Short mmCIF file of C-alpha atoms and ligand atoms in Angstrom, two decimals:
data_model
loop_
_atom_site.label_atom_id
_atom_site.label_comp_id
_atom_site.label_asym_id
_atom_site.label_seq_id
_atom_site.Cartn_x
_atom_site.Cartn_y
_atom_site.Cartn_z
CA UNK A 13 91.38 110.16 179.95
CA UNK A 14 89.44 112.53 177.65
CA UNK A 15 91.29 115.46 176.09
CA UNK A 16 90.57 118.29 173.60
CA UNK A 17 93.39 118.76 171.15
CA UNK A 18 91.92 121.20 168.66
CA UNK A 19 89.22 123.83 169.17
CA UNK A 20 88.97 127.39 167.77
CA UNK A 21 88.84 130.09 170.45
CA UNK A 22 86.63 132.17 168.21
CA UNK A 23 84.26 131.36 165.33
CA UNK A 24 81.70 133.26 163.28
CA UNK A 25 77.93 132.59 163.27
CA UNK A 26 77.05 129.88 160.74
CA UNK A 27 80.71 128.88 160.26
CA UNK A 28 81.27 125.18 160.44
CA UNK A 29 84.23 124.17 162.61
CA UNK A 30 85.67 121.09 164.31
CA UNK A 31 86.28 120.11 167.90
CA UNK A 32 88.84 117.34 167.98
CA UNK A 33 90.36 115.30 170.74
CA UNK A 34 91.79 112.07 172.00
CA UNK A 35 90.48 109.56 174.54
CA UNK A 36 92.07 106.56 176.27
CA UNK A 37 91.27 103.06 175.23
CA UNK A 38 88.20 102.55 177.53
CA UNK A 39 86.33 105.13 175.45
CA UNK A 40 86.98 103.50 172.05
CA UNK A 41 83.78 102.76 170.17
CA UNK A 42 81.67 104.74 172.69
CA UNK A 43 79.58 107.80 172.02
CA UNK A 44 80.59 111.23 173.30
CA UNK A 45 78.05 113.95 173.93
CA UNK A 46 78.57 117.65 173.33
CA UNK A 47 76.63 119.97 175.62
CA UNK A 48 76.29 123.70 174.79
CA UNK A 49 75.45 126.26 177.46
CA UNK A 50 74.64 123.48 180.00
CA UNK A 51 71.42 122.81 178.07
CA UNK A 52 71.65 121.71 174.43
CA UNK A 53 72.98 118.25 173.87
CA UNK A 54 74.41 116.91 170.60
CA UNK A 55 75.33 113.23 170.69
CA UNK A 56 77.11 111.60 167.85
CA UNK A 57 80.87 111.47 168.00
CA UNK A 58 82.16 107.91 168.36
CA UNK A 59 85.73 107.46 169.62
CA UNK A 60 87.65 105.88 166.77
CA UNK A 61 89.90 102.75 167.20
CA UNK A 62 92.95 105.07 167.22
CA UNK A 63 91.52 106.95 170.15
CA UNK A 64 90.62 110.15 168.22
CA UNK A 65 87.20 111.76 168.04
CA UNK A 66 85.74 114.85 166.29
CA UNK A 67 82.57 116.94 166.32
CA UNK A 68 81.61 119.15 163.41
CA UNK A 69 79.61 122.05 164.79
CA UNK A 70 78.03 125.36 163.77
CA UNK A 71 76.46 128.12 165.91
CA UNK A 72 73.45 130.10 164.82
CA UNK A 73 73.78 132.83 167.47
CA UNK A 74 76.67 134.93 168.70
CA UNK A 75 77.96 135.17 172.24
CA UNK A 76 80.31 133.58 174.71
CA UNK A 77 79.32 129.91 174.64
CA UNK A 78 80.12 127.25 177.28
CA UNK A 79 80.96 123.83 175.83
CA UNK A 80 81.34 120.45 177.38
CA UNK A 81 82.34 117.09 175.90
CA UNK A 82 81.37 114.07 178.04
CA UNK A 83 81.58 110.27 177.85
CA UNK A 84 81.84 107.34 180.30
CA UNK A 85 81.69 109.56 183.35
CA UNK A 86 84.40 111.96 182.27
CA UNK A 87 83.91 115.48 180.96
CA UNK A 88 85.95 118.38 179.74
CA UNK A 89 84.76 121.99 179.45
CA UNK A 90 85.82 125.01 177.35
CA UNK A 91 84.54 128.23 175.95
CA UNK A 92 84.15 129.52 172.38
CA UNK A 93 83.45 133.16 171.47
CA UNK A 94 80.96 133.33 168.54
CA UNK A 95 81.20 136.61 166.64
CA UNK A 96 78.75 138.12 164.12
CA UNK A 97 81.11 137.85 161.25
CA UNK A 98 84.48 136.13 160.78
CA UNK A 99 86.89 138.76 162.05
CA UNK A 100 90.13 139.46 160.21
CA UNK A 101 93.31 140.57 161.97
CA UNK A 102 93.71 144.18 161.04
CA UNK A 103 97.48 143.76 160.36
CA UNK A 104 97.04 141.12 157.76
CA UNK A 105 94.25 140.89 155.21
CA UNK A 106 95.30 137.59 153.71
CA UNK A 107 96.99 135.40 156.37
CA UNK A 108 95.36 134.42 159.69
CA UNK A 109 95.48 131.92 162.57
CA UNK A 110 92.13 130.12 163.04
CA UNK A 111 93.05 127.03 165.10
CA UNK A 112 94.97 127.45 168.36
CA UNK A 113 94.66 124.61 170.93
CA UNK A 114 93.04 125.33 174.25
CA UNK A 115 96.05 124.01 176.12
CA UNK A 116 99.65 123.97 174.83
CA UNK A 117 102.53 122.44 176.77
CA UNK A 118 106.23 122.66 176.19
CA UNK A 119 107.73 119.48 174.71
CA UNK A 120 104.28 118.48 173.34
CA UNK A 121 103.36 118.71 169.70
CA UNK A 122 100.22 120.45 168.53
CA UNK A 123 98.67 121.86 165.35
CA UNK A 124 98.41 125.46 164.35
CA UNK A 125 96.19 126.25 161.31
CA UNK A 126 94.66 129.16 159.58
CA UNK A 127 93.76 130.85 156.30
CA UNK A 128 95.92 132.05 153.45
CA UNK A 129 93.53 133.94 151.20
CA UNK A 130 94.44 134.27 147.52
CA UNK A 131 97.57 132.13 147.91
CA UNK A 132 97.95 129.56 145.21
CA UNK A 133 98.10 125.88 146.33
CA UNK A 134 101.60 124.87 147.51
CA UNK A 135 102.77 128.35 148.51
CA UNK A 136 105.39 128.12 151.26
CA UNK A 137 104.80 130.12 154.45
CA UNK A 138 107.24 130.56 157.32
CA UNK A 139 106.46 130.36 161.03
CA UNK A 140 108.76 132.40 163.21
CA UNK A 141 108.96 132.42 166.95
CA UNK A 142 110.02 135.46 169.04
CA UNK A 143 111.01 137.19 165.82
CA UNK A 144 114.00 134.92 165.10
CA UNK A 145 113.52 131.10 165.35
CA UNK A 146 111.98 129.43 162.32
CA UNK A 147 109.95 126.41 163.49
CA UNK A 148 107.93 125.34 160.49
CA UNK A 149 107.31 125.97 156.81
CA UNK A 150 103.66 125.03 156.05
CA UNK A 151 102.45 124.85 152.52
CA UNK A 152 99.04 126.24 151.54
CA UNK A 153 96.18 124.09 150.27
CA UNK A 154 92.77 125.40 149.21
CA UNK A 155 93.70 128.76 150.83
CA UNK A 156 94.40 127.19 154.18
CA UNK A 157 97.53 126.11 155.99
CA UNK A 158 98.18 123.80 158.87
CA UNK A 159 101.33 122.56 160.58
CA UNK A 160 102.59 120.59 163.61
CA UNK A 161 104.76 122.57 165.99
CA UNK A 162 106.29 122.17 169.40
CA UNK A 163 108.16 124.32 171.86
CA UNK A 164 111.00 123.37 174.16
CA UNK A 165 110.54 126.39 176.44
CA UNK A 166 107.35 127.41 178.35
CA UNK A 167 106.19 130.98 178.64
CA UNK A 168 104.65 133.63 176.42
CA UNK A 169 105.82 133.16 172.86
CA UNK A 170 105.16 135.44 169.89
CA UNK A 171 104.39 133.38 166.86
CA UNK A 172 104.40 135.02 163.45
CA UNK A 173 103.09 133.63 160.16
CA UNK A 174 105.03 135.12 157.24
CA UNK A 175 103.90 134.99 153.60
CA UNK A 176 105.90 137.96 152.40
CA UNK A 177 107.38 141.14 153.83
CA UNK A 178 103.95 142.81 153.70
CA UNK A 179 101.83 139.85 154.58
CA UNK A 180 102.08 138.65 158.15
CA UNK A 181 99.90 137.53 160.99
CA UNK A 182 100.85 137.29 164.63
CA UNK A 183 99.59 135.55 167.82
CA UNK A 184 100.90 135.32 171.31
CA UNK A 185 100.76 131.77 172.72
CA UNK A 186 100.96 130.85 176.39
CA UNK A 187 102.96 127.70 176.54
CA UNK A 188 102.55 125.71 179.82
CA UNK A 189 105.47 123.98 181.56
CA UNK A 190 106.13 120.42 180.31
CA UNK A 191 104.56 117.44 182.06
CA UNK A 192 107.86 115.54 181.97
CA UNK A 193 111.19 117.09 182.96
CA UNK A 194 113.48 116.08 180.15
CA UNK A 195 116.34 118.38 179.22
CA UNK A 196 117.48 117.99 175.67
CA UNK A 197 120.60 119.43 174.03
CA UNK A 198 118.95 121.05 171.00
CA UNK A 199 120.24 120.48 167.51
CA UNK A 200 121.90 123.96 167.40
CA UNK A 201 124.32 122.72 170.15
CA UNK A 202 126.17 120.74 167.59
CA UNK A 203 125.18 121.81 164.10
CA UNK A 204 123.96 125.00 162.40
CA UNK A 205 121.72 123.56 159.71
CA UNK A 206 118.14 122.38 160.36
CA UNK A 207 116.72 118.99 159.25
CA UNK A 208 116.03 119.38 155.53
CA UNK A 209 112.37 120.20 154.90
CA UNK A 210 112.30 117.85 151.86
CA UNK A 211 112.25 114.84 154.20
CA UNK A 212 108.67 113.48 154.58
CA UNK A 213 106.53 114.50 157.60
CA UNK A 214 106.11 111.98 160.40
CA UNK A 215 103.24 111.08 162.71
CA UNK A 216 105.12 108.71 165.05
CA UNK A 217 103.46 105.40 165.86
CA UNK A 218 106.11 103.87 168.07
CA UNK A 219 109.60 104.26 169.56
CA UNK A 220 112.54 102.18 168.36
CA UNK A 221 115.68 101.91 170.49
CA UNK A 222 119.16 101.52 169.01
CA UNK A 223 122.85 101.77 169.80
CA UNK A 224 124.98 103.81 167.52
CA UNK A 225 127.72 101.11 167.47
CA UNK A 226 130.33 103.88 167.30
CA UNK A 227 133.55 102.71 168.91
CA UNK A 228 135.16 103.35 171.29
CA UNK A 229 132.17 104.32 173.49
CA UNK A 230 132.65 107.79 175.03
CA UNK A 231 133.33 108.06 178.82
CA UNK A 232 130.52 109.12 181.07
CA UNK A 233 132.69 112.05 182.02
CA UNK A 234 132.90 113.39 178.49
CA UNK A 235 132.28 117.15 178.01
CA UNK A 236 129.46 118.74 176.02
CA UNK A 237 132.11 119.76 173.51
CA UNK A 238 133.32 116.14 173.12
CA UNK A 239 129.71 114.89 172.79
CA UNK A 240 128.96 117.64 170.17
CA UNK A 241 131.91 116.47 168.16
CA UNK A 242 130.56 112.94 168.48
CA UNK A 243 127.24 114.11 167.06
CA UNK A 244 129.10 115.61 164.10
CA UNK A 245 130.99 112.34 163.59
CA UNK A 246 127.73 110.39 163.63
CA UNK A 247 126.20 112.95 161.25
CA UNK A 248 129.18 112.58 158.84
CA UNK A 249 128.82 108.82 159.02
CA UNK A 250 125.12 108.93 158.11
CA UNK A 251 125.19 111.80 155.56
CA UNK A 252 128.57 111.43 153.87
CA UNK A 253 128.93 107.70 154.49
CA UNK A 254 125.41 106.40 153.96
CA UNK A 255 124.23 109.28 151.68
CA UNK A 256 121.29 110.07 153.94
CA UNK A 257 119.60 113.53 154.20
CA UNK A 258 120.36 113.93 157.89
CA UNK A 259 121.50 111.97 160.94
CA UNK A 260 119.23 108.87 161.06
CA UNK A 261 118.02 109.01 164.71
CA UNK A 262 115.76 111.55 166.29
CA UNK A 263 117.54 111.37 169.72
CA UNK A 264 120.89 110.19 170.87
CA UNK A 265 121.64 109.47 174.55
CA UNK A 266 125.28 109.84 175.60
CA UNK A 267 126.93 107.80 178.39
CA UNK A 268 126.81 110.99 180.49
CA UNK A 269 122.98 110.74 180.32
CA UNK A 270 122.73 113.91 178.19
CA UNK A 271 120.17 113.68 175.40
CA UNK A 272 121.05 115.19 172.05
CA UNK A 273 118.41 116.14 169.51
CA UNK A 274 119.17 114.59 166.14
CA UNK A 275 116.84 114.67 163.19
CA UNK A 276 113.74 116.79 163.66
CA UNK A 277 110.92 114.84 165.35
CA UNK A 278 108.57 116.20 162.73
CA UNK A 279 110.44 114.30 159.94
CA UNK A 280 110.61 110.62 159.10
CA UNK A 281 113.86 109.11 160.38
CA UNK A 282 116.26 106.51 158.90
CA UNK A 283 116.79 103.85 161.47
CA UNK A 284 114.65 100.72 161.33
CA UNK A 285 113.71 100.35 157.57
CA UNK A 286 109.97 100.98 158.25
CA UNK A 287 110.66 104.29 159.96
CA UNK A 288 107.10 104.94 161.15
CA UNK A 289 108.24 106.03 164.57
CA UNK A 290 110.98 107.85 166.47
CA UNK A 291 114.50 106.46 166.62
CA UNK A 292 116.36 106.77 169.90
CA UNK A 293 119.99 105.59 170.09
CA UNK A 294 122.33 104.97 172.97
CA UNK A 295 125.68 106.30 171.78
CA UNK A 296 128.37 103.65 171.87
CA UNK A 297 128.64 99.85 171.46
CA UNK A 298 126.45 97.86 173.89
CA UNK A 299 127.10 94.41 172.48
CA UNK A 300 128.79 93.45 175.71
CA UNK A 301 128.88 96.54 177.95
CA UNK A 302 125.65 97.81 179.56
CA UNK A 303 124.37 101.34 179.38
CA UNK A 304 125.16 103.70 182.33
CA UNK A 305 122.67 104.40 185.03
CA UNK A 306 122.47 108.01 183.72
CA UNK A 307 121.59 106.75 180.25
CA UNK A 308 118.92 104.46 181.71
CA UNK A 309 117.30 107.34 183.65
CA UNK A 310 117.34 109.65 180.60
CA UNK A 311 115.92 106.88 178.39
CA UNK A 312 112.97 106.32 180.76
CA UNK A 313 112.16 110.04 181.01
CA UNK A 314 112.56 110.56 177.25
CA UNK A 315 110.43 107.54 176.33
CA UNK A 316 107.64 108.61 178.71
CA UNK A 317 107.68 112.18 177.25
CA UNK A 318 107.68 110.91 173.63
CA UNK A 319 104.89 108.39 174.26
CA UNK A 320 102.80 111.20 175.84
CA UNK A 321 103.53 113.56 172.95
CA UNK A 322 102.57 110.83 170.35
CA UNK A 323 99.48 109.79 172.26
CA UNK A 324 100.79 106.39 173.12
CA UNK A 325 98.75 105.79 176.31
CA UNK A 326 100.36 102.50 177.25
CA UNK A 327 103.65 101.46 175.61
CA UNK A 328 103.17 97.86 176.95
CA UNK A 329 100.08 97.20 174.88
CA UNK A 330 100.86 94.74 172.04
CA UNK A 331 99.84 95.97 168.62
CA UNK A 332 100.22 94.49 165.11
CA UNK A 333 103.54 95.97 163.91
CA UNK A 334 104.98 95.78 160.39
CA UNK A 335 108.62 94.64 160.33
CA UNK A 336 111.24 94.37 157.64
CA UNK A 337 112.34 90.81 158.33
CA UNK A 338 109.63 89.01 160.32
CA UNK A 339 106.24 90.09 158.65
CA UNK A 340 103.64 91.55 160.92
CA UNK A 341 104.33 90.87 164.70
CA UNK A 342 102.47 91.69 167.82
CA UNK A 343 104.87 94.05 169.62
CA UNK A 344 104.70 96.73 172.30
CA UNK A 345 105.08 100.36 171.24
CA UNK A 346 108.62 100.72 172.56
CA UNK A 347 110.69 98.20 170.63
CA UNK A 348 114.27 97.41 169.75
CA UNK A 349 115.73 97.67 166.21
CA UNK A 350 116.16 93.77 166.45
CA UNK A 351 112.38 93.38 166.76
CA UNK A 352 111.93 94.66 163.17
CA UNK A 353 115.16 93.77 161.39
CA UNK A 354 117.59 90.83 161.52
CA UNK A 355 120.19 92.67 163.56
CA UNK A 356 121.71 92.53 167.03
CA UNK A 357 121.03 96.23 167.63
CA UNK A 358 120.61 97.54 170.26
CA UNK A 359 123.33 95.29 171.64
CA UNK A 360 123.04 91.60 172.44
CA UNK A 361 121.11 89.23 174.67
CA UNK A 362 117.63 90.33 173.60
CA UNK A 363 118.11 93.89 174.68
CA UNK A 364 119.42 93.09 178.16
CA UNK A 365 122.46 95.28 177.79
CA UNK A 366 120.28 98.37 177.19
CA UNK A 367 117.68 97.30 179.87
CA UNK A 368 114.96 97.23 177.25
CA UNK A 369 112.25 95.70 179.30
CA UNK A 370 112.96 97.86 182.40
CA UNK A 371 112.82 101.06 180.29
CA UNK A 372 109.52 100.00 178.79
CA UNK A 373 107.96 99.18 182.21
CA UNK A 374 109.33 102.31 183.90
CA UNK A 375 108.15 104.58 181.01
CA UNK A 376 104.65 103.02 181.33
CA UNK A 377 104.64 103.69 185.12
CA UNK A 378 105.60 107.35 184.55
CA UNK A 379 102.88 107.72 181.98
CA UNK A 380 100.21 106.34 184.33
CA UNK A 381 101.37 109.09 186.70
ZN1 LIG B 14 119.67 100.05 165.34
#
């Protein structure tokens, strides 16, 4: 697999820009070759151990340019428009979008970036979608801004960058349907406040499964209203009880199979001490009882989606993993709380009650397609 994650649609002559992407493990350490207009070849980008790669490039002539990145028998093509001078959007002299990915899918995170001319470092900008939903608050640095975003719904979305009432920039993004069909009850289903922006940003490296241990476990026939109340109880437990900034987990799977969004995926969670990944909890106590079939099915779909979004190609691969209690261990990228911390979570018997190994294997199969 070879994929472009970042490429500008338009650049100016003599402007240095980057083409970034990811590649699957067989490409690691190998050279990729960039071909321009089917003629000019530029070797040089080596796929890094984490599977990322990057070309720095600069055009000397304007025009519509055909690009291709190739390696190990795979190639990916795209176009870049090279303009005589760096164009500014007429509506906004100071703010602009410069980086928009070639392909954007719902339920998949990607980076938007641009310029913020004359803004002091650390200025806060707001990104609004469809004129009403706030999805990010990037801060400026060296007169640029950059932020991770993701969309739940596919379709044409109007994205607006707001610095002040007078200073705005706008683009329309075409968000493709998601690769995995996972329906998530968004955070607004159960609470009005967003995850506080003061919590550190997260680039998830793995998934950790939990059970909430809240008793009694809800019935599989519970209504959305009852489950929403349950989310508020869990929130109160974590925020008022533990003194945390937000509910600890990123996703909670109810016995009905419905998945609730907890803490924003873009923020570091509070669930396995190290917190370098996403926390997914089965709601209830699975010390003796097993999860429902609906919970199992939702967990497999959700884990596959999150692995895909976090560029985890194979969740079965063992990687050195820091833990709280056991030093560094070789673990797969979908783990249980108990793999990192001396706890019985999620449930007992080595994860059998939550079907740990089955979830891991089924998510890996889905990812392989
Ligand atoms: Zn746990």
